[in-house]
Coordinates of C-alpha atoms in Angstrom, one line a residue:
Chain A
M1 CA 28.2 333.1 70.9
T2 CA 28.6 329.8 69.1
V3 CA 27.1 331.3 65.9
I4 CA 29.6 334.2 66.0
T5 CA 32.5 331.7 66.4
I6 CA 31.3 329.7 63.4
E7 CA 30.9 332.9 61.4
R8 CA 34.4 334.0 62.2
K9 CA 35.9 330.7 61.1
V10 CA 33.9 330.9 57.8
L11 CA 35.1 334.4 57.2
A12 CA 38.8 333.6 58.1
K13 CA 38.7 330.6 55.6
N14 CA 37.1 332.8 53.0
D15 CA 39.7 335.5 53.4
E16 CA 42.5 332.9 52.8
V17 CA 40.9 331.9 49.5
A18 CA 40.3 335.5 48.6
A19 CA 44.0 336.2 49.1
E20 CA 44.8 333.4 46.7
N21 CA 42.4 334.9 44.1
R22 CA 43.9 338.3 44.6
A23 CA 47.4 336.9 44.1
L24 CA 46.2 335.2 40.9
F25 CA 44.7 338.4 39.6
A26 CA 47.9 340.3 40.4
R27 CA 50.0 337.8 38.4
H28 CA 47.8 338.5 35.4
G29 CA 47.8 342.3 35.9
L30 CA 44.0 342.0 36.0
F31 CA 41.7 344.6 37.5
V32 CA 38.7 343.0 39.3
F33 CA 35.7 344.6 40.8
N34 CA 32.7 343.1 42.6
I35 CA 29.2 344.7 42.0
V36 CA 26.8 344.4 44.9
S37 CA 23.3 345.8 45.4
S38 CA 19.7 344.9 46.3
P39 CA 17.8 342.8 43.8
G40 CA 16.7 344.9 40.9
A41 CA 18.9 348.0 41.6
G42 CA 20.5 347.5 38.1
K43 CA 23.8 345.5 38.5
T44 CA 23.3 343.6 35.2
S45 CA 22.0 346.7 33.4
L46 CA 25.1 348.6 34.6
L47 CA 27.3 345.8 33.3
E48 CA 25.5 345.8 29.9
R49 CA 26.0 349.5 29.5
T50 CA 29.7 349.2 30.6
L51 CA 30.4 346.4 28.2
E52 CA 28.9 348.4 25.3
A53 CA 31.0 351.5 26.2
L54 CA 34.3 349.6 26.7
E55 CA 33.8 347.3 23.7
G56 CA 37.0 347.1 21.6
S57 CA 39.1 349.0 24.2
L58 CA 39.4 346.5 27.0
K59 CA 39.2 342.7 27.2
I60 CA 36.6 341.8 29.7
A61 CA 35.1 338.7 31.3
V62 CA 32.3 338.4 33.8
V63 CA 31.5 336.0 36.7
E64 CA 27.7 336.1 37.5
G65 CA 26.4 335.1 40.9
D66 CA 22.7 334.2 41.2
V67 CA 20.5 332.3 43.7
Q68 CA 18.8 330.6 40.7
T69 CA 18.8 330.8 36.9
D70 CA 21.5 331.8 34.4
L71 CA 19.4 334.7 33.1
D72 CA 22.2 337.3 33.9
A73 CA 25.0 335.3 32.2
Q74 CA 22.7 335.0 29.1
R75 CA 22.2 338.8 29.1
V76 CA 26.0 339.4 29.4
A77 CA 27.0 336.8 26.9
R78 CA 25.1 338.7 24.2
Y79 CA 27.9 341.3 24.3
G80 CA 30.4 338.7 23.2
V81 CA 32.4 338.5 26.4
P82 CA 33.2 335.3 28.3
A83 CA 30.7 334.8 31.1
V84 CA 30.6 332.2 33.9
Q85 CA 27.4 331.7 35.9
I86 CA 27.6 330.6 39.5
V87 CA 24.2 329.4 40.8
T88 CA 24.3 329.4 44.6
H89 CA 21.0 327.3 44.9
G90 CA 19.6 329.5 47.7
G91 CA 23.0 330.8 49.0
C92 CA 22.7 334.6 49.7
H93 CA 26.2 335.7 48.7
L94 CA 29.2 334.7 46.7
E95 CA 32.2 333.3 48.5
A96 CA 35.9 333.3 47.4
K97 CA 36.0 329.6 46.7
L98 CA 33.0 329.8 44.4
V99 CA 34.8 332.5 42.4
Q100 CA 38.0 330.5 42.5
A101 CA 36.1 327.5 40.9
A102 CA 34.6 329.8 38.3
L103 CA 38.0 331.2 37.3
A104 CA 39.1 327.7 36.0
S105 CA 36.7 328.3 33.1
L106 CA 38.3 331.6 32.1
D107 CA 41.6 332.4 30.2
L108 CA 42.8 335.1 32.6
G109 CA 46.0 335.8 30.6
G110 CA 44.2 337.6 27.8
L111 CA 42.0 339.8 30.0
D112 CA 42.2 343.4 31.2
L113 CA 39.2 343.5 33.5
L114 CA 37.1 340.9 35.4
V115 CA 33.7 341.9 36.7
I116 CA 32.1 339.8 39.4
E117 CA 28.3 340.4 39.8
N118 CA 27.2 339.3 43.2
V119 CA 23.9 337.9 44.4
G120 CA 21.3 340.7 44.8
N121 CA 21.5 341.3 48.6
L122 CA 22.4 344.5 50.4
V123 CA 23.4 342.7 53.6
C124 CA 25.3 339.4 53.3
P125 CA 27.8 340.0 50.5
A126 CA 29.3 342.9 52.4
N127 CA 31.7 340.8 54.6
Y128 CA 32.8 338.3 51.9
D129 CA 36.1 339.3 50.2
L130 CA 36.3 337.6 46.8
G131 CA 39.8 338.9 46.0
E132 CA 38.5 341.9 44.1
A133 CA 40.3 345.3 44.0
L134 CA 37.1 347.0 45.1
K135 CA 33.4 346.7 45.7
V136 CA 31.0 348.8 43.6
V137 CA 27.6 349.2 45.4
V138 CA 24.7 350.1 43.2
V139 CA 21.7 351.7 44.7
S140 CA 18.5 352.7 42.9
T141 CA 16.8 356.1 43.5
T142 CA 13.6 354.1 43.8
E143 CA 14.8 352.4 47.0
G144 CA 14.6 355.7 48.9
D145 CA 17.3 357.9 50.3
D146 CA 17.7 356.2 53.7
K147 CA 19.3 353.0 52.6
P148 CA 22.9 353.8 53.4
L149 CA 21.8 354.5 57.1
K150 CA 19.8 351.3 57.2
Y151 CA 22.4 349.0 55.5
P152 CA 25.7 350.6 56.5
G153 CA 27.9 347.6 56.2
M154 CA 27.8 347.5 52.4
F155 CA 28.4 351.2 52.0
R156 CA 31.3 351.0 54.5
N157 CA 33.0 348.2 52.6
A158 CA 32.5 349.6 49.1
S159 CA 34.8 352.0 47.3
V160 CA 32.4 353.2 44.7
L161 CA 28.7 354.1 44.9
I162 CA 26.6 354.1 41.7
I163 CA 23.3 355.8 42.1
N164 CA 21.2 354.3 39.3
K165 CA 17.8 355.2 37.8
I166 CA 18.2 359.0 38.1
D167 CA 15.8 359.3 35.2
L168 CA 13.0 358.4 37.6
L169 CA 13.8 361.2 40.1
P170 CA 11.0 363.5 38.9
H171 CA 8.5 360.7 39.8
L172 CA 9.8 359.9 43.2
D173 CA 9.8 361.4 46.7
A174 CA 13.4 360.3 47.3
D175 CA 16.1 363.1 47.3
V176 CA 19.3 362.1 45.5
E177 CA 21.3 364.8 47.5
V178 CA 20.1 363.3 50.8
L179 CA 20.9 359.8 49.5
E180 CA 24.4 360.8 48.6
R181 CA 24.9 362.7 51.9
H182 CA 23.8 359.6 53.9
A183 CA 26.2 357.4 51.9
L184 CA 29.2 359.8 52.5
Q185 CA 28.2 360.0 56.2
I186 CA 28.8 356.3 56.4
N187 CA 31.8 356.3 54.2
P188 CA 33.4 359.6 53.2
A189 CA 35.9 357.9 50.8
L190 CA 33.2 356.7 48.4
T191 CA 33.6 357.8 44.8
V192 CA 30.0 358.5 43.6
F193 CA 28.5 358.4 40.1
R194 CA 24.9 359.2 39.3
I195 CA 23.7 357.3 36.3
S196 CA 20.7 356.0 34.4
C197 CA 21.2 352.7 32.6
R198 CA 18.0 353.4 30.7
T199 CA 19.0 356.8 29.3
G200 CA 22.8 356.3 29.4
A201 CA 23.3 359.4 31.6
G202 CA 26.6 359.2 33.6
I203 CA 27.8 356.0 31.9
A204 CA 30.7 357.8 30.1
E205 CA 32.0 359.3 33.4
W206 CA 31.8 355.9 35.1
C207 CA 33.6 354.2 32.2
A208 CA 36.3 356.9 32.0
W209 CA 37.0 356.4 35.7
L210 CA 37.0 352.6 35.3
R211 CA 39.4 352.8 32.3
A212 CA 41.8 354.8 34.4
Q213 CA 41.7 352.1 37.2
V214 CA 42.5 349.3 34.7
K215 CA 45.5 351.2 33.4
T216 CA 46.8 351.9 36.9
P217 CA 45.8 348.9 38.9
G218 CA 46.5 348.6 42.6
Chain B
M1 CA 28.6 319.5 54.4
T2 CA 29.3 320.9 57.8
V3 CA 27.8 324.2 57.0
I4 CA 24.6 322.5 55.8
T5 CA 24.4 320.6 59.1
I6 CA 24.8 323.7 61.2
E7 CA 22.2 325.5 59.1
R8 CA 19.7 322.6 59.6
K9 CA 20.3 322.7 63.4
V10 CA 19.7 326.5 63.4
L11 CA 16.5 326.1 61.4
A12 CA 15.2 323.3 63.5
K13 CA 15.8 325.4 66.7
N14 CA 14.2 328.4 65.0
D15 CA 11.1 326.3 64.1
E16 CA 10.7 325.2 67.7
V17 CA 10.6 328.8 68.9
A18 CA 8.3 329.8 65.9
A19 CA 5.9 327.1 67.1
E20 CA 5.9 328.7 70.6
N21 CA 5.2 332.1 69.0
R22 CA 2.4 330.6 66.9
A23 CA 0.8 329.0 70.0
L24 CA 1.0 332.3 71.8
F25 CA -0.7 334.2 68.9
A26 CA -3.4 331.5 68.8
R27 CA -4.2 331.9 72.5
H28 CA -4.7 335.6 71.9
G29 CA -6.7 335.1 68.7
L30 CA -4.1 337.3 67.0
F31 CA -3.6 337.4 63.2
V32 CA 0.1 337.9 62.4
F33 CA 1.8 338.5 59.1
N34 CA 5.5 338.9 58.2
I35 CA 6.4 341.4 55.4
V36 CA 9.5 340.5 53.4
S37 CA 11.1 342.2 50.4
S38 CA 14.3 343.7 48.9
P39 CA 15.5 346.9 50.6
G40 CA 13.4 349.8 49.3
A41 CA 10.5 347.8 47.8
G42 CA 8.1 349.6 50.1
K43 CA 7.5 347.5 53.2
T44 CA 7.3 350.4 55.6
S45 CA 5.3 352.5 53.1
L46 CA 2.8 349.6 52.8
L47 CA 2.6 349.5 56.5
E48 CA 1.9 353.2 56.8
R49 CA -0.9 353.1 54.2
T50 CA -2.3 350.0 55.9
L51 CA -2.3 351.7 59.4
E52 CA -4.0 354.7 57.9
A53 CA -6.7 352.6 56.3
L54 CA -7.4 350.4 59.3
E55 CA -7.2 353.1 61.9
G56 CA -10.2 352.8 64.3
S57 CA -11.3 349.4 63.0
L58 CA -8.5 347.1 64.2
K59 CA -6.1 347.2 67.1
I60 CA -2.6 346.8 65.5
A61 CA 1.0 346.5 66.8
V62 CA 4.2 346.3 64.8
V63 CA 7.5 344.6 65.2
E64 CA 10.2 346.2 63.0
G65 CA 13.4 344.4 62.0
D66 CA 16.4 346.3 60.7
V67 CA 20.1 345.8 60.4
Q68 CA 20.7 349.2 61.8
T69 CA 18.7 352.3 63.0
D70 CA 15.1 352.6 64.4
L71 CA 14.0 354.8 61.5
D72 CA 11.2 352.4 60.6
A73 CA 9.8 352.1 64.1
Q74 CA 9.8 355.9 64.3
R75 CA 7.8 356.1 61.0
V76 CA 5.3 353.6 62.3
A77 CA 5.0 355.1 65.8
R78 CA 3.6 358.3 64.2
Y79 CA 0.4 356.4 63.5
G80 CA -0.2 355.9 67.2
V81 CA 0.4 352.1 67.2
P82 CA 2.7 350.2 69.6
A83 CA 6.0 349.5 67.7
V84 CA 9.0 347.5 68.8
Q85 CA 12.3 347.8 66.9
I86 CA 14.6 344.9 66.7
V87 CA 18.1 345.9 65.5
T88 CA 20.0 342.9 64.2
H89 CA 23.4 344.7 64.1
G90 CA 24.4 343.2 60.7
G91 CA 22.1 340.1 60.9
C92 CA 20.4 339.6 57.6
H93 CA 17.0 338.3 58.7
L94 CA 14.7 338.1 61.8
E95 CA 14.6 334.8 63.7
A96 CA 11.8 333.5 65.9
K97 CA 13.7 334.1 69.2
L98 CA 14.2 337.8 68.3
V99 CA 10.5 338.2 67.7
Q100 CA 9.8 336.2 70.9
A101 CA 11.9 338.7 72.9
A102 CA 10.2 341.7 71.2
L103 CA 6.7 340.3 72.2
A104 CA 7.5 340.8 75.8
S105 CA 7.1 344.6 75.2
L106 CA 3.6 344.3 73.8
D107 CA 0.2 343.7 75.4
L108 CA -1.0 341.0 73.0
G109 CA -4.4 340.6 74.8
G110 CA -5.7 343.9 73.4
L111 CA -4.7 343.4 69.8
D112 CA -6.3 342.1 66.6
L113 CA -3.4 342.2 64.2
L114 CA 0.4 342.1 64.6
V115 CA 2.6 343.0 61.7
I116 CA 6.3 341.9 61.6
E117 CA 8.4 343.9 59.1
N118 CA 11.5 341.8 58.3
V119 CA 15.0 343.0 57.3
G120 CA 15.1 344.1 53.7
N121 CA 16.5 341.0 52.0
L122 CA 14.9 338.8 49.3
V123 CA 17.0 335.8 50.2
C124 CA 17.6 335.0 53.8
P125 CA 14.3 335.6 55.5
A126 CA 12.6 333.1 53.3
N127 CA 13.5 330.1 55.4
Y128 CA 12.9 331.6 58.9
D129 CA 9.4 330.9 60.3
L130 CA 8.6 333.5 62.9
G131 CA 5.3 332.0 64.0
E132 CA 3.3 334.2 61.5
A133 CA 0.1 333.0 59.8
L134 CA 1.6 334.0 56.4
K135 CA 4.4 335.9 54.6
V136 CA 3.6 338.9 52.4
V137 CA 6.3 339.5 49.8
V138 CA 6.5 343.0 48.4
V139 CA 8.2 343.5 45.1
S140 CA 8.6 346.9 43.4
T141 CA 7.9 347.3 39.6
T142 CA 11.3 349.1 39.5
E143 CA 13.1 345.8 40.3
G144 CA 12.2 344.4 36.9
D145 CA 9.9 341.5 36.0
D146 CA 12.4 338.6 36.4
K147 CA 12.8 338.7 40.2
P148 CA 10.4 335.7 41.0
L149 CA 12.5 333.5 38.8
K150 CA 15.8 334.7 40.2
Y151 CA 14.8 334.6 43.9
P152 CA 12.2 331.8 43.9
G153 CA 12.5 330.8 47.6
M154 CA 10.8 333.9 48.9
F155 CA 7.9 333.7 46.4
R156 CA 7.5 329.9 47.1
N157 CA 7.2 330.5 50.8
A158 CA 4.9 333.6 50.7
S159 CA 1.1 333.5 50.5
V160 CA 0.6 337.1 49.3
L161 CA 2.4 339.0 46.6
I162 CA 2.1 342.8 46.7
I163 CA 3.4 344.5 43.5
N164 CA 4.2 348.1 44.6
K165 CA 5.0 351.3 42.7
I166 CA 2.6 350.6 39.8
D167 CA 2.5 354.4 39.4
L168 CA 6.0 354.2 37.9
L169 CA 5.0 351.6 35.2
P170 CA 4.7 354.2 32.4
H171 CA 8.4 355.1 33.0
L172 CA 9.8 351.6 33.2
D173 CA 10.7 348.8 30.7
A174 CA 9.3 346.2 33.2
D175 CA 6.0 344.5 32.4
V176 CA 3.7 343.9 35.3
E177 CA 1.9 341.1 33.6
V178 CA 5.2 339.3 33.0
L179 CA 6.2 339.9 36.7
E180 CA 2.9 338.5 37.9
R181 CA 3.1 335.5 35.5
H182 CA 6.6 334.7 36.7
A183 CA 5.5 334.8 40.4
L184 CA 2.5 332.5 39.8
Q185 CA 4.8 330.2 37.8
I186 CA 6.9 329.8 41.0
N187 CA 3.8 329.7 43.3
P188 CA 0.3 329.4 41.8
A189 CA -1.3 329.8 45.2
L190 CA -0.2 333.4 45.6
T191 CA -2.9 336.1 46.2
V192 CA -1.7 339.1 44.2
F193 CA -2.4 342.8 44.8
R194 CA -1.1 345.6 42.6
I195 CA -0.7 348.8 44.5
S196 CA 1.0 352.2 44.7
C197 CA 1.8 353.4 48.2
R198 CA 2.4 356.8 46.7
T199 CA -1.0 357.3 45.0
G200 CA -3.0 354.9 47.2
A201 CA -4.1 352.7 44.3
G202 CA -5.0 349.2 45.4
I203 CA -4.7 349.9 49.1
A204 CA -8.5 349.5 49.7
E205 CA -8.5 346.1 48.1
W206 CA -5.5 344.9 50.1
C207 CA -7.0 346.2 53.4
A208 CA -10.4 344.6 52.7
W209 CA -8.7 341.2 52.1
L210 CA -6.6 341.8 55.3
R211 CA -9.7 342.7 57.4
A212 CA -11.3 339.4 56.2
Q213 CA -8.3 337.4 57.3
V214 CA -8.3 339.0 60.8
K215 CA -12.0 338.1 61.3
T216 CA -11.5 334.5 60.2
P217 CA -8.0 333.7 61.4
G218 CA -6.4 330.3 60.8

């Protein structure tokens, strides 16, 4: 009972700061999404392929969240975009105030799109609003087709599902149709893309959708 | 500061209950390990292959932890072993008191080995002692070779590393040597097994090691 009360207070405070972030993004006409997934599902690879595909057409910055290391910010910075690394030092999710602090290092005025890559965790980040327009959940085919049923919170709170590593499907027992059906059972409003960051399959469709969101924010 | 204080209190209380669990396991001469990993790394598949390999030679029971559903307990129960499902309803890790409650449903006296399968999460379960003899961290080759550096807490607190899905290595950019080197850099004391739950590779070596642990507990 006590724990629930504390958690509610933490979430209420987080929601206040998230609202401030959201207002700031709106003032700058900035589209912001928050990528969430298990460790190793391919969040950073998705970001790399997205940065390649949108280079020259959109001005993008990235906020990276990691438990430890700035490896992801280093990967992203190679694409010539501003990248801020938040190291949570053991913390299992990003919170709105960490993002707010990171924003101080970015010139939001010149940007079209801000991508926040969360800590790799399919549970905890689900309930933390960062002020983003939407959450994009990435799931890898290698994780099996039952994950939406087993971790429903994240799929319920996301707007987009990206099924990554479809190139590995011939070598797996997992069924991508079953995976997608399970996800839509949890959240019928999900927009779904099937991609492979390794082969580039599906990246054009995802980026076309993303470009349309940036042009018609809200 | 407040959050840290609360967290320390929670962990101190958890450690007390974990010590009670550990004393109970010792009274029954029971070897207990706690399997941790990202969602979809293969904890339940490892358990299935292990139950097959040890059938008839050891008396085993399983405690399953999941955010939602009893799918894993159903999978395990097919092997004819007692299985108790803990559903955390959004909770991101098992705690000692949840395991203590689950133990009430098991006849510990007749058992040689108890396996606790944690919630799929490479961050939060690292700091929660359940009373187990050791933690076994499972990582899938598909997660990439940088995960020990990015999620060091879990690798630091584990005694065994199981690298699963080695059958997929020919189709991946990840390097299993680099993955193992990164893990040993975080924790040089790790015992490492390379396996494929799909092909059965490495399962015999892992089970031989496990059988030796059960016979010489402590």
